[in-house]
């Protein structure tokens, strides 16, 4: 046991009630130039220990004698190797009568540990400062993005309002131009040559196309501005209404429309009519004689997926995104009538209902327009 005590890498000591050192191991030689033999039987103060340390040690030793409980200290001491930091623990050694007979001391050099703790603390402070700075910059970026989004939403609303007002106000002067051009043709048709009649016909046709574009833009603006009025909607009844609205073109084109059992959803009834009507009319327009349209739906965990399938001309995949943009046309006006707004309106309606819309198609093999609506009921 003595051999073990002499070789442990810390200073071991024992004090009696007069605060005198009665045991000290050889490890103390590393920090104190006095030989162990000269220190035994003497107090720290008698050994010339600095006064503030003597006060600190003596008070702790006396508390252990009184309370029988351990005491811990941490202090700096300048020895032969310079200033070092130590931890010191005092513990009671009880005698046969259960009274504190001696106080044992164990002192360890923690200079390197304290140095590493200091470096770690500094690193943590630097890291915290860096995180704080990064968080502040991120918050500023988020605030900037939020402001940009708010400005963008405001601009979009202003543009939608502008489009709505402009489209509405342009109808009357355009109607006047068309009416007076037609009156001019009727009143002076016997005095006009064929070239003049052609010019008037071109003017009326151009005015009609512009009128259709304005109406389409006005309808798109209405869809954008108006919040959907949600209620329980039976999509089977929606299809019945759409078929009635398209009855004339269905009969003229000998169109066959097949529908499966469709669900009851939470949606805007009028917008659902507009959505299905645009998709079905689109399928009829781009199909050959006797179009065949199939409408189906399937139920997923959180949504319904609707499909409107036609046997029309189809489109190439590179145009899949473009067809949902406003005023985008892939075919000449002379070949297929239209303003290029119908599918853009469909996309806006689906987005108003928190869904998405996409197309599957190949040239010459028809198209399938798919769109989703949430399962809210």
Coordinates of C-alpha atoms in Angstrom, one line a residue:
X1 CA 0.0 0.0 0.0
X2 CA 2.9 2.3 0.8
X3 CA 4.4 1.5 -2.6
X4 CA 1.1 2.3 -4.3
X5 CA 0.8 5.6 -2.4
X6 CA 4.3 6.7 -3.3
X7 CA 3.8 6.1 -7.0
X8 CA 0.3 7.3 -7.8
X9 CA 0.5 10.4 -10.1
X10 CA -0.9 12.8 -7.5
X11 CA 0.2 14.3 -4.2
X12 CA -1.1 12.4 -1.1
X13 CA -1.0 14.0 2.3
X14 CA -2.4 13.4 5.9
X15 CA -3.1 16.1 8.5
X16 CA -3.7 15.8 12.2
X17 CA -5.9 18.1 14.3
X18 CA -3.0 20.5 14.8
X19 CA -3.0 20.9 10.9
X20 CA 0.5 19.3 10.8
X21 CA 1.6 17.1 8.0
X22 CA 2.0 13.5 9.2
X23 CA 2.3 11.9 5.8
X24 CA 3.4 13.1 2.4
X25 CA 4.2 11.0 -0.7
X26 CA 7.2 11.6 -3.0
X27 CA 5.1 13.1 -5.7
X28 CA 5.3 16.4 -3.9
X29 CA 8.9 16.7 -4.9
X30 CA 7.8 17.7 -8.4
X31 CA 6.2 20.9 -7.1
X32 CA 7.9 21.7 -3.8
X33 CA 11.7 22.0 -3.4
X34 CA 11.6 21.1 0.3
X35 CA 12.4 17.4 0.9
X36 CA 9.5 15.4 2.3
X37 CA 11.4 14.7 5.5
X38 CA 11.6 18.4 6.3
X39 CA 7.9 18.9 5.9
X40 CA 6.6 16.1 8.2
X41 CA 5.4 17.3 11.5
X42 CA 5.1 20.9 10.3
X43 CA 2.1 23.0 9.2
X44 CA 1.8 24.6 5.7
X45 CA 2.3 28.0 7.3
X46 CA 5.5 26.8 8.9
X47 CA 6.7 25.5 5.5
X48 CA 6.3 29.0 4.0
X49 CA 3.2 28.4 1.9
X50 CA 1.7 31.7 0.7
X51 CA -0.7 33.1 3.3
X52 CA -3.8 33.1 1.1
X53 CA -3.3 29.4 0.3
X54 CA -2.7 28.6 4.0
X55 CA -6.0 30.3 4.9
X56 CA -7.8 28.4 2.2
X57 CA -6.3 24.9 3.1
X58 CA -6.6 25.3 6.9
X59 CA -10.2 26.4 6.8
X60 CA -11.1 23.4 4.6
X61 CA -9.3 21.0 6.8
X62 CA -10.9 22.3 9.9
X63 CA -14.4 22.0 8.3
X64 CA -13.7 18.3 7.5
X65 CA -12.7 17.7 11.2
X66 CA -15.9 19.4 12.3
X67 CA -18.4 18.0 9.8
X68 CA -16.8 14.7 8.7
X69 CA -17.6 15.6 5.1
X70 CA -15.3 16.0 2.1
X71 CA -14.1 19.4 0.8
X72 CA -12.9 20.3 -2.7
X73 CA -10.7 23.2 -3.7
X74 CA -9.1 24.5 -6.8
X75 CA -6.0 26.8 -6.7
X76 CA -3.0 28.0 -8.5
X77 CA 0.5 27.4 -7.2
X78 CA 3.9 28.5 -8.5
X79 CA 6.5 25.8 -8.2
X80 CA 9.8 24.9 -9.8
X81 CA 8.1 24.3 -13.2
X82 CA 6.2 27.6 -13.1
X83 CA 2.5 28.4 -12.3
X84 CA 0.3 25.4 -12.2
X85 CA -3.3 24.7 -11.4
X86 CA -4.3 22.0 -8.9
X87 CA -7.5 20.4 -7.7
X88 CA -7.5 19.3 -4.0
X89 CA -9.8 17.0 -2.2
X90 CA -9.9 16.7 1.6
X91 CA -11.6 13.6 3.1
X92 CA -12.1 12.4 6.7
X93 CA -10.2 9.4 8.1
X94 CA -12.3 8.0 11.0
X95 CA -10.8 6.3 14.1
X96 CA -12.2 3.4 16.1
X97 CA -14.5 5.9 18.0
X98 CA -16.0 7.1 14.7
X99 CA -14.5 10.5 15.2
X100 CA -12.4 12.2 12.6
X101 CA -8.8 11.2 13.4
X102 CA -7.0 12.6 10.4
X103 CA -7.8 14.5 7.2
X104 CA -6.5 12.9 4.0
X105 CA -5.6 15.2 1.1
X106 CA -5.3 14.3 -2.6
X107 CA -4.0 16.9 -5.0
X108 CA -3.8 16.6 -8.8
X109 CA -2.2 18.8 -11.4
X110 CA -5.0 19.9 -13.7
X111 CA -3.1 22.6 -15.6
X112 CA -3.4 20.8 -19.0
X113 CA -7.0 20.1 -18.4
X114 CA -7.8 23.7 -17.6
X115 CA -5.9 24.8 -20.6
X116 CA -8.0 22.5 -22.8
X117 CA -11.1 23.6 -21.1
X118 CA -10.2 27.2 -21.8
X119 CA -9.6 26.4 -25.5
X120 CA -12.9 24.5 -25.6
X121 CA -14.7 27.4 -23.9
X122 CA -13.2 29.9 -26.4
X123 CA -14.1 27.6 -29.3
X124 CA -17.7 27.2 -28.0
X125 CA -18.0 31.0 -27.7
X126 CA -16.7 31.4 -31.2
X127 CA -19.1 28.8 -32.4
X128 CA -22.0 30.4 -30.6
X129 CA -21.1 33.7 -32.1
X130 CA -20.9 32.2 -35.5
X131 CA -24.2 30.4 -35.1
X132 CA -25.8 33.6 -33.8
X133 CA -24.4 35.6 -36.7
X134 CA -25.6 32.9 -39.2
X135 CA -29.0 32.7 -37.6
X136 CA -29.3 36.5 -37.7
X137 CA -28.3 36.6 -41.4
X138 CA -30.8 33.7 -42.1
X139 CA -33.5 35.6 -40.3
X140 CA -32.7 38.7 -42.3
X141 CA -32.8 36.7 -45.5
X142 CA -36.2 35.2 -44.5
X143 CA -37.6 38.6 -43.7
X144 CA -36.3 39.8 -47.1
X145 CA -37.9 36.9 -48.9
X146 CA -41.1 37.4 -47.0
X147 CA -41.2 41.0 -48.0
X148 CA -40.4 40.0 -51.6
X149 CA -43.3 37.5 -51.5
X150 CA -45.6 40.0 -50.1
X151 CA -44.7 42.5 -52.8
X152 CA -45.1 39.7 -55.4
X153 CA -48.5 38.8 -54.1
X154 CA -49.4 42.5 -54.1
X155 CA -48.2 42.9 -57.7
X156 CA -50.0 39.8 -58.8
X157 CA -53.3 41.1 -57.3
X158 CA -52.7 44.5 -58.9
X159 CA -52.0 42.8 -62.3
X160 CA -55.1 40.6 -61.9
X161 CA -57.2 43.7 -61.0
X162 CA -55.7 45.5 -64.0
X163 CA -56.4 42.6 -66.3
X164 CA -60.0 42.4 -65.0
X165 CA -60.7 46.1 -65.3
X166 CA -59.0 46.4 -68.7
X167 CA -60.8 43.4 -70.1
X168 CA -64.1 44.6 -68.9
X169 CA -63.6 48.2 -70.1
X170 CA -62.3 47.1 -73.5
X171 CA -65.5 45.1 -74.4
X172 CA -67.7 48.1 -75.0
X173 CA -65.4 50.1 -77.5
X174 CA -64.6 46.8 -79.3
X175 CA -68.3 46.0 -79.6
X176 CA -68.8 49.5 -81.0
X177 CA -66.0 49.0 -83.6
X178 CA -67.5 45.7 -84.7
X179 CA -71.1 47.1 -84.9
X180 CA -70.1 50.1 -86.9
X181 CA -68.0 48.1 -89.3
X182 CA -70.9 45.7 -89.9
X183 CA -73.2 48.7 -90.4
X184 CA -70.8 50.1 -92.9
X185 CA -70.8 46.9 -94.8
X186 CA -74.6 46.6 -94.8
X187 CA -75.2 50.3 -95.9
X188 CA -72.6 50.6 -98.5
X189 CA -72.2 46.9 -99.7
X190 CA -73.5 47.8 -103.2
X191 CA -70.9 50.6 -103.5
X192 CA -68.0 48.5 -102.3
X193 CA -65.7 46.4 -104.5
X194 CA -64.5 43.0 -103.5
X195 CA -61.3 44.3 -101.9
X196 CA -63.2 46.7 -99.7
X197 CA -65.6 43.9 -98.6
X198 CA -62.6 41.7 -97.8
X199 CA -61.1 44.4 -95.7
X200 CA -64.3 44.8 -93.7
X201 CA -64.5 41.1 -93.3
X202 CA -60.9 41.0 -92.0
X203 CA -61.7 43.8 -89.6
X204 CA -64.8 42.1 -88.2
X205 CA -63.0 38.8 -87.9
X206 CA -60.0 40.5 -86.1
X207 CA -62.4 42.3 -83.8
X208 CA -64.2 39.0 -83.0
X209 CA -60.9 37.3 -82.2
X210 CA -60.0 40.2 -79.9
X211 CA -63.4 40.0 -78.3
X212 CA -62.8 36.3 -77.6
X213 CA -59.4 37.0 -76.2
X214 CA -60.7 39.7 -73.9
X215 CA -63.5 37.4 -72.7
X216 CA -61.0 34.7 -72.0
X217 CA -58.7 37.1 -70.1
X218 CA -61.7 38.4 -68.2
X219 CA -62.7 34.9 -67.3
X220 CA -59.2 34.0 -66.2
X221 CA -59.1 37.2 -64.0
X222 CA -62.4 36.3 -62.4
X223 CA -61.1 32.8 -61.5
X224 CA -57.9 34.4 -60.1
X225 CA -59.7 37.1 -58.1
X226 CA -62.6 35.1 -56.7
X227 CA -62.1 32.8 -53.7
X228 CA -63.8 29.4 -54.3
X229 CA -67.1 28.9 -52.5
X230 CA -66.7 25.4 -51.1
X231 CA -69.6 23.0 -50.6
X232 CA -70.4 19.4 -51.1
X233 CA -70.3 18.8 -54.9
X234 CA -71.4 15.6 -56.6
X235 CA -69.1 15.4 -59.6
X236 CA -71.6 13.1 -61.4
X237 CA -74.1 16.1 -61.4
X238 CA -71.3 18.3 -62.6
X239 CA -70.8 16.0 -65.6
X240 CA -74.6 16.1 -66.3
X241 CA -74.5 19.9 -66.4
X242 CA -71.4 19.9 -68.6
X243 CA -73.1 17.5 -71.1
X244 CA -76.1 19.7 -71.2
X245 CA -74.0 22.8 -71.9
X246 CA -72.1 21.0 -74.7
X247 CA -75.1 19.2 -76.0
X248 CA -75.0 21.0 -79.5
X249 CA -71.3 20.2 -80.2
X250 CA -71.7 16.7 -78.8
X251 CA -74.5 16.0 -81.3
X252 CA -72.7 17.7 -84.2
X253 CA -69.5 15.7 -83.7
X254 CA -71.3 12.5 -82.7
X255 CA -69.2 12.5 -79.5
X256 CA -69.3 9.6 -77.1
X257 CA -68.6 10.5 -73.4
X258 CA -68.1 7.6 -71.0
X259 CA -68.0 8.2 -67.2
X260 CA -67.5 6.0 -64.3
X261 CA -68.9 6.5 -60.8
X262 CA -67.4 9.8 -59.6
X263 CA -67.1 10.9 -55.9
X264 CA -68.7 13.7 -53.9
X265 CA -66.0 16.3 -53.1
X266 CA -65.7 19.6 -51.3
X267 CA -65.3 22.2 -54.1
X268 CA -66.7 25.2 -55.9
X269 CA -69.6 23.9 -58.0
X270 CA -69.3 26.5 -60.8
X271 CA -65.6 26.2 -61.0
X272 CA -65.9 22.4 -61.3
X273 CA -68.3 22.8 -64.2
X274 CA -65.8 25.2 -65.9
X275 CA -62.9 22.7 -65.2
X276 CA -64.6 19.6 -66.7
X277 CA -66.2 21.6 -69.5
X278 CA -62.9 23.1 -70.7
X279 CA -61.2 19.7 -70.6
X280 CA -64.0 17.8 -72.4
X281 CA -64.4 20.6 -75.0
X282 CA -60.6 20.5 -75.5
X283 CA -60.8 16.8 -76.1
X284 CA -63.6 17.1 -78.6
X285 CA -61.9 20.0 -80.5
X286 CA -58.6 18.1 -81.0
X287 CA -60.2 14.8 -81.9
X288 CA -61.1 13.5 -85.4
X289 CA -64.7 12.5 -86.3
X290 CA -66.8 11.0 -83.6
X291 CA -64.6 11.9 -80.6
X292 CA -64.5 9.4 -77.7
X293 CA -64.0 10.9 -74.2
X294 CA -63.5 8.8 -71.0
X295 CA -63.8 10.4 -67.6
X296 CA -62.7 8.4 -64.5
X297 CA -61.5 8.9 -60.9
X298 CA -59.6 6.9 -58.3
X299 CA -59.4 7.4 -54.6
X300 CA -56.0 7.7 -52.8
X301 CA -55.2 8.2 -49.1
X302 CA -55.5 12.0 -49.1
X303 CA -56.8 12.9 -52.5
X304 CA -59.0 12.1 -55.5
X305 CA -57.3 11.7 -58.9
X306 CA -59.5 12.5 -61.9
X307 CA -58.6 11.6 -65.5
X308 CA -60.1 13.0 -68.8
X309 CA -58.9 10.9 -71.7
X310 CA -59.4 11.6 -75.4
X311 CA -58.4 10.0 -78.7
X312 CA -57.2 13.3 -80.2
X313 CA -54.0 14.3 -82.0
X314 CA -51.8 14.3 -78.8
X315 CA -48.8 16.5 -78.1
X316 CA -45.1 16.0 -77.7
X317 CA -43.7 15.9 -74.1
X318 CA -41.6 19.0 -74.6
X319 CA -44.9 21.0 -74.7
X320 CA -46.4 19.5 -71.5
X321 CA -45.8 22.6 -69.4
X322 CA -46.4 25.2 -72.0
X323 CA -50.0 24.2 -72.7
X324 CA -51.0 25.4 -69.2
X325 CA -49.6 28.9 -69.8
X326 CA -52.0 31.6 -70.8
X327 CA -52.3 32.4 -74.5
X328 CA -50.1 29.5 -75.4
X329 CA -51.1 27.8 -78.7
X330 CA -49.4 24.8 -80.3
X331 CA -51.6 24.8 -83.5
X332 CA -52.4 27.4 -86.1
X333 CA -55.6 29.3 -85.5
X334 CA -56.8 28.4 -89.0
X335 CA -56.6 24.7 -88.0
X336 CA -58.1 24.9 -84.5
X337 CA -60.1 27.7 -83.0
X338 CA -59.5 29.0 -79.5
X339 CA -57.7 31.6 -77.5
X340 CA -55.2 29.5 -75.6
X341 CA -56.7 30.4 -72.2
X342 CA -58.8 27.3 -71.5
X343 CA -56.1 25.1 -70.0
X344 CA -54.6 28.0 -68.1
X345 CA -58.1 28.5 -66.5
X346 CA -58.1 24.7 -65.7
X347 CA -54.7 25.0 -64.0
X348 CA -55.8 28.0 -61.9
X349 CA -59.1 26.3 -60.8
X350 CA -57.2 23.2 -59.7
X351 CA -54.6 25.3 -57.8
X352 CA -57.5 27.2 -56.2
X353 CA -58.6 23.8 -54.8
X354 CA -55.0 22.9 -53.6
X355 CA -54.5 20.3 -56.3
X356 CA -52.3 19.8 -59.2
X357 CA -52.8 19.1 -62.9
X358 CA -50.7 17.4 -65.6
X359 CA -50.9 15.7 -69.0
X360 CA -49.9 12.3 -70.4
X361 CA -49.8 12.2 -74.1
X362 CA -48.1 11.0 -77.3
X363 CA -48.5 12.5 -80.8
X364 CA -51.2 10.6 -82.6
X365 CA -52.3 8.6 -79.5
X366 CA -54.5 11.0 -77.7
X367 CA -54.1 12.7 -74.3
X368 CA -55.0 12.1 -70.7
X369 CA -55.5 15.2 -68.5
X370 CA -55.1 14.2 -64.8
X371 CA -55.8 16.5 -61.9
X372 CA -56.1 16.0 -58.1
X373 CA -58.5 17.3 -55.5
X374 CA -58.0 16.8 -51.7
X375 CA -60.2 14.4 -49.9
X376 CA -61.8 16.8 -47.4
X377 CA -65.1 15.0 -46.7

